Tab-separated table of C-alpha atoms in Angstrom:
chain	number	residue	atom	x	y	z
A	1	UNK	CA	-58.613	-70.536	-101.766
A	2	UNK	CA	-57.643	-66.862	-102.228
A	3	UNK	CA	-57.033	-66.442	-98.501
A	4	UNK	CA	-54.802	-69.544	-98.481
A	5	UNK	CA	-52.757	-68.342	-101.467
A	6	UNK	CA	-52.295	-64.798	-100.139
A	7	UNK	CA	-51.398	-66.034	-96.649
A	8	UNK	CA	-48.842	-68.484	-98.070
A	9	UNK	CA	-47.240	-65.829	-100.283
A	10	UNK	CA	-47.199	-63.430	-97.320
A	11	UNK	CA	-45.406	-65.985	-95.114
A	12	UNK	CA	-42.860	-66.862	-97.799
A	13	UNK	CA	-42.103	-63.204	-98.509
A	14	UNK	CA	-41.686	-62.468	-94.802
A	15	UNK	CA	-39.384	-65.482	-94.447
A	16	UNK	CA	-37.253	-64.299	-97.386
A	17	UNK	CA	-37.108	-60.758	-96.024
A	18	UNK	CA	-35.781	-62.157	-92.738
A	19	UNK	CA	-32.823	-63.639	-94.604
A	20	UNK	CA	-32.156	-60.314	-96.316
A	21	UNK	CA	-32.489	-58.278	-93.127
A	22	UNK	CA	-30.151	-60.412	-91.033
A	23	UNK	CA	-27.621	-60.625	-93.852
A	24	UNK	CA	-27.494	-56.826	-93.995
A	25	UNK	CA	-27.273	-56.607	-90.201
A	26	UNK	CA	-24.331	-59.021	-90.232
A	27	UNK	CA	-22.638	-56.987	-92.955
A	28	UNK	CA	-23.117	-53.753	-90.986
A	29	UNK	CA	-21.781	-55.380	-87.810
A	30	UNK	CA	-18.694	-56.519	-89.724
A	31	UNK	CA	-18.200	-53.046	-91.232
A	32	UNK	CA	-18.524	-51.286	-87.853
A	33	UNK	CA	-16.601	-54.019	-85.989
A	34	UNK	CA	-19.400	-54.421	-83.435
A	35	UNK	CA	-21.871	-57.145	-82.480
A	36	UNK	CA	-25.068	-57.648	-84.484
A	37	UNK	CA	-27.133	-56.721	-81.405
A	38	UNK	CA	-25.532	-53.260	-81.388
A	39	UNK	CA	-26.484	-52.661	-85.019
A	40	UNK	CA	-30.013	-53.983	-84.495
A	41	UNK	CA	-30.564	-51.747	-81.480
A	42	UNK	CA	-32.082	-49.113	-83.767
A	43	UNK	CA	-35.796	-49.743	-84.095
A	44	UNK	CA	-38.536	-48.919	-86.547
A	45	UNK	CA	-38.061	-46.434	-89.365
A	46	UNK	CA	-34.485	-45.501	-88.431
A	47	UNK	CA	-33.363	-49.082	-89.036
A	48	UNK	CA	-35.175	-49.198	-92.364
A	49	UNK	CA	-34.364	-45.759	-93.744
A	50	UNK	CA	-30.956	-45.010	-92.185
A	51	UNK	CA	-29.088	-48.204	-91.313
A	52	UNK	CA	-30.010	-50.257	-94.381
A	53	UNK	CA	-29.338	-47.529	-96.957
A	54	UNK	CA	-25.968	-46.962	-95.277
A	55	UNK	CA	-25.178	-50.666	-95.535
A	56	UNK	CA	-26.324	-50.883	-99.135
A	57	UNK	CA	-24.333	-47.786	-100.115
A	58	UNK	CA	-21.124	-49.544	-99.024
A	59	UNK	CA	-21.822	-52.730	-100.993
A	60	UNK	CA	-20.625	-53.574	-104.464
A	61	UNK	CA	-23.450	-52.846	-106.931
A	62	UNK	CA	-25.165	-50.565	-104.438
A	63	UNK	CA	-27.650	-49.089	-106.927
A	64	UNK	CA	-28.956	-52.519	-107.897
A	65	UNK	CA	-29.234	-53.661	-104.281
A	66	UNK	CA	-30.925	-50.395	-103.237
A	67	UNK	CA	-33.568	-50.849	-105.939
A	68	UNK	CA	-34.065	-54.501	-105.004
A	69	UNK	CA	-34.236	-53.701	-101.274
A	70	UNK	CA	-36.877	-51.008	-101.581
A	71	UNK	CA	-38.860	-53.071	-104.106
A	72	UNK	CA	-38.791	-55.856	-101.533
A	73	UNK	CA	-40.072	-53.458	-98.861
A	74	UNK	CA	-42.930	-52.329	-101.123
A	75	UNK	CA	-43.781	-55.937	-101.971
A	76	UNK	CA	-43.643	-56.950	-98.309
A	77	UNK	CA	-45.980	-54.124	-97.323
A	78	UNK	CA	-48.410	-54.856	-100.134
A	79	UNK	CA	-48.628	-58.595	-99.568
A	80	UNK	CA	-49.071	-58.089	-95.817
A	81	UNK	CA	-51.925	-55.741	-96.644
A	82	UNK	CA	-53.429	-58.270	-99.060
A	83	UNK	CA	-53.317	-61.010	-96.433
A	84	UNK	CA	-55.087	-58.916	-93.807
A	85	UNK	CA	-57.632	-57.443	-96.188
A	86	UNK	CA	-58.461	-60.787	-97.799
A	87	UNK	CA	-59.541	-62.144	-94.411
A	88	UNK	CA	-61.885	-59.176	-93.887
A	89	UNK	CA	-63.203	-59.307	-97.457
A	90	UNK	CA	-63.896	-63.047	-97.267
A	91	UNK	CA	-65.671	-62.694	-93.910
A	92	UNK	CA	-67.891	-59.847	-95.143
A	93	UNK	CA	-68.652	-61.634	-98.432
A	94	UNK	CA	-69.598	-64.808	-96.532
A	95	UNK	CA	-71.789	-62.885	-94.079
A	96	UNK	CA	-73.745	-60.918	-96.713
A	97	UNK	CA	-73.728	-63.025	-99.895
A	98	UNK	CA	-77.081	-61.746	-101.200
A	99	UNK	CA	-76.216	-58.066	-100.784
A	100	UNK	CA	-72.657	-58.282	-102.125
A	101	UNK	CA	-73.170	-60.826	-104.917
A	102	UNK	CA	-71.251	-59.498	-107.927
A	103	UNK	CA	-70.047	-56.457	-105.970
A	104	UNK	CA	-66.760	-57.785	-104.592
A	105	UNK	CA	-64.746	-55.116	-106.428
A	106	UNK	CA	-66.810	-52.324	-104.839
A	107	UNK	CA	-66.277	-53.839	-101.388
A	108	UNK	CA	-62.523	-54.045	-102.005
A	109	UNK	CA	-62.470	-50.446	-103.283
A	110	UNK	CA	-64.384	-49.238	-100.236
A	111	UNK	CA	-62.163	-51.111	-97.801
A	112	UNK	CA	-58.960	-49.893	-99.441
A	113	UNK	CA	-60.309	-46.321	-99.485
A	114	UNK	CA	-60.997	-46.519	-95.740
A	115	UNK	CA	-57.455	-47.839	-95.144
A	116	UNK	CA	-56.003	-45.087	-97.329
A	117	UNK	CA	-57.913	-42.331	-95.541
A	118	UNK	CA	-56.955	-43.794	-92.175
A	119	UNK	CA	-53.271	-43.757	-93.077
A	120	UNK	CA	-53.174	-40.150	-94.322
A	121	UNK	CA	-52.360	-38.931	-90.809
A	122	UNK	CA	-48.979	-40.672	-91.048
A	123	UNK	CA	-47.995	-38.364	-93.925
A	124	UNK	CA	-48.308	-35.119	-91.969
A	125	UNK	CA	-45.563	-33.379	-90.002
A	126	UNK	CA	-46.633	-35.331	-86.936
A	127	UNK	CA	-46.731	-38.589	-88.884
A	128	UNK	CA	-43.688	-40.007	-87.109
A	129	UNK	CA	-45.507	-39.581	-83.795
A	130	UNK	CA	-48.628	-41.283	-85.173
A	131	UNK	CA	-46.513	-44.222	-86.349
A	132	UNK	CA	-44.822	-44.348	-82.932
A	133	UNK	CA	-48.212	-44.343	-81.179
A	134	UNK	CA	-49.491	-47.140	-83.409
A	135	UNK	CA	-46.280	-49.089	-82.887
A	136	UNK	CA	-46.379	-48.732	-79.097
A	137	UNK	CA	-50.094	-49.046	-78.360
A	138	UNK	CA	-51.829	-50.309	-81.503
A	139	UNK	CA	-50.204	-53.661	-81.976
A	140	UNK	CA	-48.758	-55.408	-78.947
A	141	UNK	CA	-50.971	-55.479	-75.896
A	142	UNK	CA	-54.259	-54.577	-77.577
A	143	UNK	CA	-54.099	-57.374	-80.157
A	144	UNK	CA	-53.187	-59.937	-77.498
A	145	UNK	CA	-56.048	-58.711	-75.303
A	146	UNK	CA	-58.557	-58.997	-78.172
A	147	UNK	CA	-57.332	-62.498	-79.049
A	148	UNK	CA	-57.553	-63.509	-75.376
A	149	UNK	CA	-61.143	-62.270	-75.177
A	150	UNK	CA	-62.027	-64.035	-78.446
A	151	UNK	CA	-60.521	-67.282	-77.176
A	152	UNK	CA	-62.464	-67.046	-73.919
A	153	UNK	CA	-65.680	-66.137	-75.753
A	154	UNK	CA	-65.448	-69.080	-78.151
A	155	UNK	CA	-64.178	-71.784	-75.811
A	156	UNK	CA	-65.965	-70.845	-72.573
A	157	UNK	CA	-69.139	-68.971	-73.517
A	158	UNK	CA	-69.980	-70.410	-76.941
A	159	UNK	CA	-68.918	-73.799	-75.659
A	160	UNK	CA	-66.268	-76.256	-76.693
A	161	UNK	CA	-68.855	-78.890	-77.692
A	162	UNK	CA	-70.685	-76.543	-80.058
A	163	UNK	CA	-67.369	-75.306	-81.462
A	164	UNK	CA	-66.209	-78.910	-82.013
A	165	UNK	CA	-69.510	-79.632	-83.775
A	166	UNK	CA	-68.920	-76.602	-86.040
A	167	UNK	CA	-65.404	-77.815	-86.838
A	168	UNK	CA	-66.812	-81.257	-87.677
A	169	UNK	CA	-69.403	-79.670	-89.986
A	170	UNK	CA	-66.668	-77.732	-91.811
A	171	UNK	CA	-63.828	-80.268	-91.896
A	172	UNK	CA	-65.608	-83.608	-91.574
A	173	UNK	CA	-63.954	-84.798	-88.348
A	174	UNK	CA	-64.241	-83.983	-84.668
A	175	UNK	CA	-61.184	-82.368	-83.063
A	176	UNK	CA	-59.346	-84.537	-80.551
A	177	UNK	CA	-58.876	-83.999	-76.844
A	178	UNK	CA	-55.543	-82.204	-77.434
A	179	UNK	CA	-57.250	-79.410	-79.372
A	180	UNK	CA	-60.042	-79.080	-76.829
A	181	UNK	CA	-57.565	-78.739	-73.953
A	182	UNK	CA	-55.572	-76.170	-75.941
A	183	UNK	CA	-58.699	-74.128	-76.715
A	184	UNK	CA	-60.080	-74.224	-73.171
A	185	UNK	CA	-56.946	-73.937	-71.018
A	186	UNK	CA	-53.571	-73.649	-72.736
A	187	UNK	CA	-54.306	-70.839	-75.204
A	188	UNK	CA	-56.122	-68.563	-72.719
A	189	UNK	CA	-53.378	-69.121	-70.123
A	190	UNK	CA	-50.539	-68.332	-72.534
A	191	UNK	CA	-52.371	-65.310	-73.927
A	192	UNK	CA	-53.137	-64.014	-70.421
A	193	UNK	CA	-49.484	-64.326	-69.398
A	194	UNK	CA	-48.320	-62.683	-72.642
A	195	UNK	CA	-50.817	-59.826	-72.300
A	196	UNK	CA	-49.910	-59.241	-68.658
A	197	UNK	CA	-46.162	-59.282	-69.379
A	198	UNK	CA	-46.477	-56.482	-71.952
């Protein structure tokens, strides 16, 4: 239930932030008398910390919108973190229920402490380079490769029949032929093409 609520809130917040971001990009394109693509050409932190503050500074009620914008960025970062961490917390709690019974808060504290210590390198003088490295090599190809390997492991090695039986045990019905074809062929093919194209 918690994972469903946090994932839903995360999706809704991301959807709302998309409206805000493209509205500001349109405003900046109108101010500069250029196309939106030219304004959006800046990537990463420069778009967030240079382009948007410039756009907000030119708007009526700029102080209010600046506060709202950066509160939205904090909220977006926090709820994205909650969504990712809740999946890990739920998996660990389900795997070790006897050991962690009544100790959920300590697990959350430990996990957040590890995340905090891991992110300290981004606050140093070379932090921009660390963020750039994570942006270039930490997200795109590596995540797709891991998902491809997971898909192959579950559908080919674990077996589609055993996986369908597990789904039936959890949900009460057996997945149809469409899902089996997607798990065995379509998903690995699309992931392989996507991974190779990066």
